[in-house]
């Protein structure tokens, strides 16, 4: 199994190109199931989760072709992929595939909307706590589907098609909002989704669906209204920049010091995280085609943080921010409200010398003046990258094991960091 080896202590200086967002690319790819026409996505990141989803879509019969490499192809520009779901040959999403990535359960929305029936494995356990699918099931039932849970599968049917309705999410869910919005595009009549997620990836999916002929208003607010149409067409859409990758590298720079421009991204994708980082001592300014980050001259200040749905502080940046706080002046309280059990990085950061006390949903991080490199590992992707951030500022050598977690969500991580002066390399085997 590959490992990442880091020798800490270097400041980061240079430019990092931000990739297309994993969490936008996945639902956009799934949206290709809604039409028999070709959906072309640009700026698709090259990630293990994207590859896995191509296998899942391929199993349903989606034809995919990656637009060939051009002369002087710049890997930072992402890939362009055509998806064509003219012939859906199988409406079953099997356990072997769905269990590897939770988001693949989301095919349930488009399959039900277009094929009026499907059988999708329940996603099963997950390293960051129980992640049920009750909101998806209740929402799709509200649109007229019958869904039985049978032998680990959601067996769904909508004879004659889905029918629009009003559905109030009892809890904000990104995935369930994606799925109900997709499903409602082909339902008869009007669907109103209340207490919907407002993440930029929801807006990106809505923009793509609108380009495909869907009638959607209100995406990006907590009330989304969808007028069903009989069929959707193809479209060409560019995946929005990855705000979590943006925040991760911004935190790495705040941690090590230095001066980095993140290209192809925007501050409005992560307002709270940017404000929090500024409070912690980073200077962030908008420059042409991106963001410039450097330390504002002082050290790292402790700032309390609570994770929240967008526009709040993203749970997907909680571990990285905790890594930064391990070297802050003072003590920071970090509260996780989205997922239970999303603190596995605490014990590993402690191996590097961090002082963190856990009590329920709150981690109290008392900054220390030095971290010391050690072998570490983590069981989810954001936790893994938090260990990389800590390793960049630790004295001596840190090896991060189980790199496959990083490959799920961070494109060419070691290349992007070493391009800015970090001593970081992948060791195979
Ligand atoms: C998405 C993101 C993930 C991010 C999360 C929260 C993708 C591919 N993944 O995950 O990176 O961390 O949003 O921003 O976009 N819940 C239920 N019942 C349900 C569905 C969810 O109780 O049917 C709960 C979850 O357990 C969790 C909360 O709702 O506590 C929010 O989860 P949700 O927004 O659905 O996360 P995902 O869409 O899975």
PDB file of N, CA and C and ligand atoms in Angstrom, residues 22-23 26-27 102-103 106 128 130-136 171-176 178 199 243 315-316 338-340 342 382, ligand 1:
ATOM      1  N   UNK A  22     -14.900  17.315  -6.448  1.00  0.00           N
ATOM      2  CA  UNK A  22     -15.366  15.933  -6.384  1.00  0.00           C
ATOM      3  C   UNK A  22     -16.862  15.898  -6.070  1.00  0.00           C
ATOM      4  N   UNK A  23     -17.278  16.693  -5.082  1.00  0.00           N
ATOM      5  CA  UNK A  23     -18.665  16.607  -4.624  1.00  0.00           C
ATOM      6  C   UNK A  23     -19.666  17.243  -5.588  1.00  0.00           C
ATOM      7  N   UNK A  26     -19.556  14.167  -8.842  1.00  0.00           N
ATOM      8  CA  UNK A  26     -20.298  12.910  -8.624  1.00  0.00           C
ATOM      9  C   UNK A  26     -21.793  13.064  -8.956  1.00  0.00           C
ATOM     10  N   UNK A  27     -22.513  14.039  -8.364  1.00  0.00           N
ATOM     11  CA  UNK A  27     -23.920  14.171  -8.749  1.00  0.00           C
ATOM     12  C   UNK A  27     -24.114  14.555 -10.216  1.00  0.00           C
ATOM     13  N   UNK A 102     -20.549   5.844  -0.779  1.00  0.00           N
ATOM     14  CA  UNK A 102     -21.915   6.144  -0.380  1.00  0.00           C
ATOM     15  C   UNK A 102     -22.698   6.912  -1.454  1.00  0.00           C
ATOM     16  N   UNK A 103     -22.021   7.851  -2.112  1.00  0.00           N
ATOM     17  CA  UNK A 103     -22.743   8.707  -3.063  1.00  0.00           C
ATOM     18  C   UNK A 103     -23.316   7.909  -4.235  1.00  0.00           C
ATOM     19  N   UNK A 106     -27.017   7.521  -4.794  1.00  0.00           N
ATOM     20  CA  UNK A 106     -27.798   8.619  -5.375  1.00  0.00           C
ATOM     21  C   UNK A 106     -28.375   8.280  -6.744  1.00  0.00           C
ATOM     22  N   UNK A 128     -17.253   7.505   9.157  1.00  0.00           N
ATOM     23  CA  UNK A 128     -17.534   8.711   9.938  1.00  0.00           C
ATOM     24  C   UNK A 128     -18.921   8.689  10.569  1.00  0.00           C
ATOM     25  N   UNK A 130     -22.843   6.575  11.550  1.00  0.00           N
ATOM     26  CA  UNK A 130     -23.986   6.037  10.815  1.00  0.00           C
ATOM     27  C   UNK A 130     -24.478   7.109   9.863  1.00  0.00           C
ATOM     28  N   UNK A 131     -24.672   6.757   8.629  1.00  0.00           N
ATOM     29  CA  UNK A 131     -25.184   7.744   7.685  1.00  0.00           C
ATOM     30  C   UNK A 131     -26.409   7.118   7.032  1.00  0.00           C
ATOM     31  N   UNK A 132     -27.561   7.302   7.642  1.00  0.00           N
ATOM     32  CA  UNK A 132     -28.770   6.636   7.146  1.00  0.00           C
ATOM     33  C   UNK A 132     -29.257   7.209   5.813  1.00  0.00           C
ATOM     34  N   UNK A 133     -30.262   6.555   5.220  1.00  0.00           N
ATOM     35  CA  UNK A 133     -30.818   7.036   3.945  1.00  0.00           C
ATOM     36  C   UNK A 133     -32.316   7.333   4.073  1.00  0.00           C
ATOM     37  N   UNK A 134     -32.778   7.522   5.319  1.00  0.00           N
ATOM     38  CA  UNK A 134     -34.211   7.730   5.537  1.00  0.00           C
ATOM     39  C   UNK A 134     -34.770   8.942   4.779  1.00  0.00           C
ATOM     40  N   UNK A 135     -33.964  10.008   4.662  1.00  0.00           N
ATOM     41  CA  UNK A 135     -34.469  11.216   4.003  1.00  0.00           C
ATOM     42  C   UNK A 135     -34.702  10.979   2.509  1.00  0.00           C
ATOM     43  N   UNK A 136     -33.817  10.170   1.895  1.00  0.00           N
ATOM     44  CA  UNK A 136     -33.982   9.841   0.472  1.00  0.00           C
ATOM     45  C   UNK A 136     -35.281   9.049   0.283  1.00  0.00           C
ATOM     46  N   UNK A 171     -34.217  17.365   8.174  1.00  0.00           N
ATOM     47  CA  UNK A 171     -32.820  17.664   8.498  1.00  0.00           C
ATOM     48  C   UNK A 171     -32.148  18.026   7.172  1.00  0.00           C
ATOM     49  N   UNK A 172     -31.191  18.931   7.209  1.00  0.00           N
ATOM     50  CA  UNK A 172     -30.564  19.334   5.940  1.00  0.00           C
ATOM     51  C   UNK A 172     -29.621  18.237   5.466  1.00  0.00           C
ATOM     52  N   UNK A 173     -29.804  17.797   4.235  1.00  0.00           N
ATOM     53  CA  UNK A 173     -28.931  16.770   3.662  1.00  0.00           C
ATOM     54  C   UNK A 173     -28.546  17.147   2.240  1.00  0.00           C
ATOM     55  N   UNK A 174     -27.248  17.174   1.997  1.00  0.00           N
ATOM     56  CA  UNK A 174     -26.747  17.498   0.661  1.00  0.00           C
ATOM     57  C   UNK A 174     -27.193  16.418  -0.324  1.00  0.00           C
ATOM     58  N   UNK A 175     -26.919  15.158   0.021  1.00  0.00           N
ATOM     59  CA  UNK A 175     -27.220  14.059  -0.900  1.00  0.00           C
ATOM     60  C   UNK A 175     -28.704  13.952  -1.201  1.00  0.00           C
ATOM     61  N   UNK A 176     -29.541  14.048  -0.167  1.00  0.00           N
ATOM     62  CA  UNK A 176     -30.981  13.894  -0.383  1.00  0.00           C
ATOM     63  C   UNK A 176     -31.525  15.068  -1.203  1.00  0.00           C
ATOM     64  N   UNK A 178     -29.752  16.685  -3.577  1.00  0.00           N
ATOM     65  CA  UNK A 178     -29.357  16.346  -4.955  1.00  0.00           C
ATOM     66  C   UNK A 178     -30.354  15.367  -5.577  1.00  0.00           C
ATOM     67  N   UNK A 199     -25.607  24.172  -0.480  1.00  0.00           N
ATOM     68  CA  UNK A 199     -24.201  24.088  -0.879  1.00  0.00           C
ATOM     69  C   UNK A 199     -23.990  24.515  -2.341  1.00  0.00           C
ATOM     70  N   UNK A 243     -14.128  23.528  -3.409  1.00  0.00           N
ATOM     71  CA  UNK A 243     -13.948  24.462  -2.280  1.00  0.00           C
ATOM     72  C   UNK A 243     -13.220  23.777  -1.122  1.00  0.00           C
ATOM     73  N   UNK A 315     -17.995  20.723   7.413  1.00  0.00           N
ATOM     74  CA  UNK A 315     -17.459  19.573   8.147  1.00  0.00           C
ATOM     75  C   UNK A 315     -16.258  18.971   7.425  1.00  0.00           C
ATOM     76  N   UNK A 316     -16.235  19.104   6.097  1.00  0.00           N
ATOM     77  CA  UNK A 316     -15.118  18.534   5.331  1.00  0.00           C
ATOM     78  C   UNK A 316     -13.814  19.309   5.508  1.00  0.00           C
ATOM     79  N   UNK A 338     -22.259  17.908  12.269  1.00  0.00           N
ATOM     80  CA  UNK A 338     -22.867  17.218  11.117  1.00  0.00           C
ATOM     81  C   UNK A 338     -22.768  15.694  11.267  1.00  0.00           C
ATOM     82  N   UNK A 339     -21.574  15.221  11.588  1.00  0.00           N
ATOM     83  CA  UNK A 339     -21.379  13.775  11.690  1.00  0.00           C
ATOM     84  C   UNK A 339     -20.901  13.397  13.085  1.00  0.00           C
ATOM     85  N   UNK A 340     -21.448  12.299  13.580  1.00  0.00           N
ATOM     86  CA  UNK A 340     -20.923  11.737  14.824  1.00  0.00           C
ATOM     87  C   UNK A 340     -19.598  11.048  14.455  1.00  0.00           C
ATOM     88  N   UNK A 342     -16.595  11.957  13.874  1.00  0.00           N
ATOM     89  CA  UNK A 342     -15.693  12.470  12.841  1.00  0.00           C
ATOM     90  C   UNK A 342     -14.460  13.091  13.489  1.00  0.00           C
ATOM     91  N   UNK A 382     -10.668  13.296   4.554  1.00  0.00           N
ATOM     92  CA  UNK A 382     -10.363  14.614   5.107  1.00  0.00           C
ATOM     93  C   UNK A 382      -9.432  14.469   6.313  1.00  0.00           C
TER      94      UNK A 382
HETATM   95  C1  LIG B   1     -22.096  15.290   1.446  1.00  0.00           C
HETATM   96  C2  LIG B   1     -20.660  15.309   0.984  1.00  0.00           C
HETATM   97  C3  LIG B   1     -19.719  15.123   2.166  1.00  0.00           C
HETATM   98  C4  LIG B   1     -20.023  16.165   3.243  1.00  0.00           C
HETATM   99  C5  LIG B   1     -21.505  16.168   3.607  1.00  0.00           C
HETATM  100  C6  LIG B   1     -21.882  17.292   4.553  1.00  0.00           C
HETATM  101  C7  LIG B   1     -20.706  14.447  -1.277  1.00  0.00           C
HETATM  102  C8  LIG B   1     -20.355  13.351  -2.218  1.00  0.00           C
HETATM  103  N1  LIG B   1     -20.442  14.250   0.026  1.00  0.00           N
HETATM  104  O1  LIG B   1     -22.328  14.014   2.013  1.00  0.00           O
HETATM  105  O2  LIG B   1     -18.373  15.273   1.685  1.00  0.00           O
HETATM  106  O3  LIG B   1     -19.261  15.861   4.394  1.00  0.00           O
HETATM  107  O4  LIG B   1     -22.309  16.315   2.417  1.00  0.00           O
HETATM  108  O5  LIG B   1     -21.542  18.511   4.012  1.00  0.00           O
HETATM  109  O6  LIG B   1     -21.194  15.480  -1.676  1.00  0.00           O
HETATM  110  N2  LIG B   1     -28.636  12.099   7.073  1.00  0.00           N
HETATM  111  C9  LIG B   1     -29.700  11.414   7.611  1.00  0.00           C
HETATM  112  N3  LIG B   1     -30.533  10.734   6.754  1.00  0.00           N
HETATM  113  C10 LIG B   1     -30.350  10.730   5.408  1.00  0.00           C
HETATM  114  C11 LIG B   1     -29.269  11.447   4.865  1.00  0.00           C
HETATM  115  C12 LIG B   1     -28.413  12.128   5.729  1.00  0.00           C
HETATM  116  O7  LIG B   1     -29.886  11.393   8.818  1.00  0.00           O
HETATM  117  O8  LIG B   1     -31.139  10.093   4.698  1.00  0.00           O
HETATM  118  C13 LIG B   1     -27.713  12.822   7.984  1.00  0.00           C
HETATM  119  C14 LIG B   1     -26.266  12.325   7.926  1.00  0.00           C
HETATM  120  O9  LIG B   1     -26.083  11.192   8.717  1.00  0.00           O
HETATM  121  C15 LIG B   1     -25.533  13.530   8.445  1.00  0.00           C
HETATM  122  C16 LIG B   1     -26.358  14.711   7.920  1.00  0.00           C
HETATM  123  O10 LIG B   1     -27.634  14.158   7.571  1.00  0.00           O
HETATM  124  O11 LIG B   1     -25.540  13.555   9.841  1.00  0.00           O
HETATM  125  C17 LIG B   1     -25.802  15.414   6.714  1.00  0.00           C
HETATM  126  O12 LIG B   1     -25.427  14.461   5.736  1.00  0.00           O
HETATM  127  P1  LIG B   1     -25.538  14.756   4.184  1.00  0.00           P
HETATM  128  O13 LIG B   1     -25.602  16.230   3.959  1.00  0.00           O
HETATM  129  O14 LIG B   1     -26.607  13.907   3.613  1.00  0.00           O
HETATM  130  O15 LIG B   1     -24.130  14.213   3.671  1.00  0.00           O
HETATM  131  P2  LIG B   1     -23.808  13.524   2.284  1.00  0.00           P
HETATM  132  O16 LIG B   1     -24.713  14.074   1.241  1.00  0.00           O
HETATM  133  O17 LIG B   1     -23.736  12.057   2.477  1.00  0.00           O
END
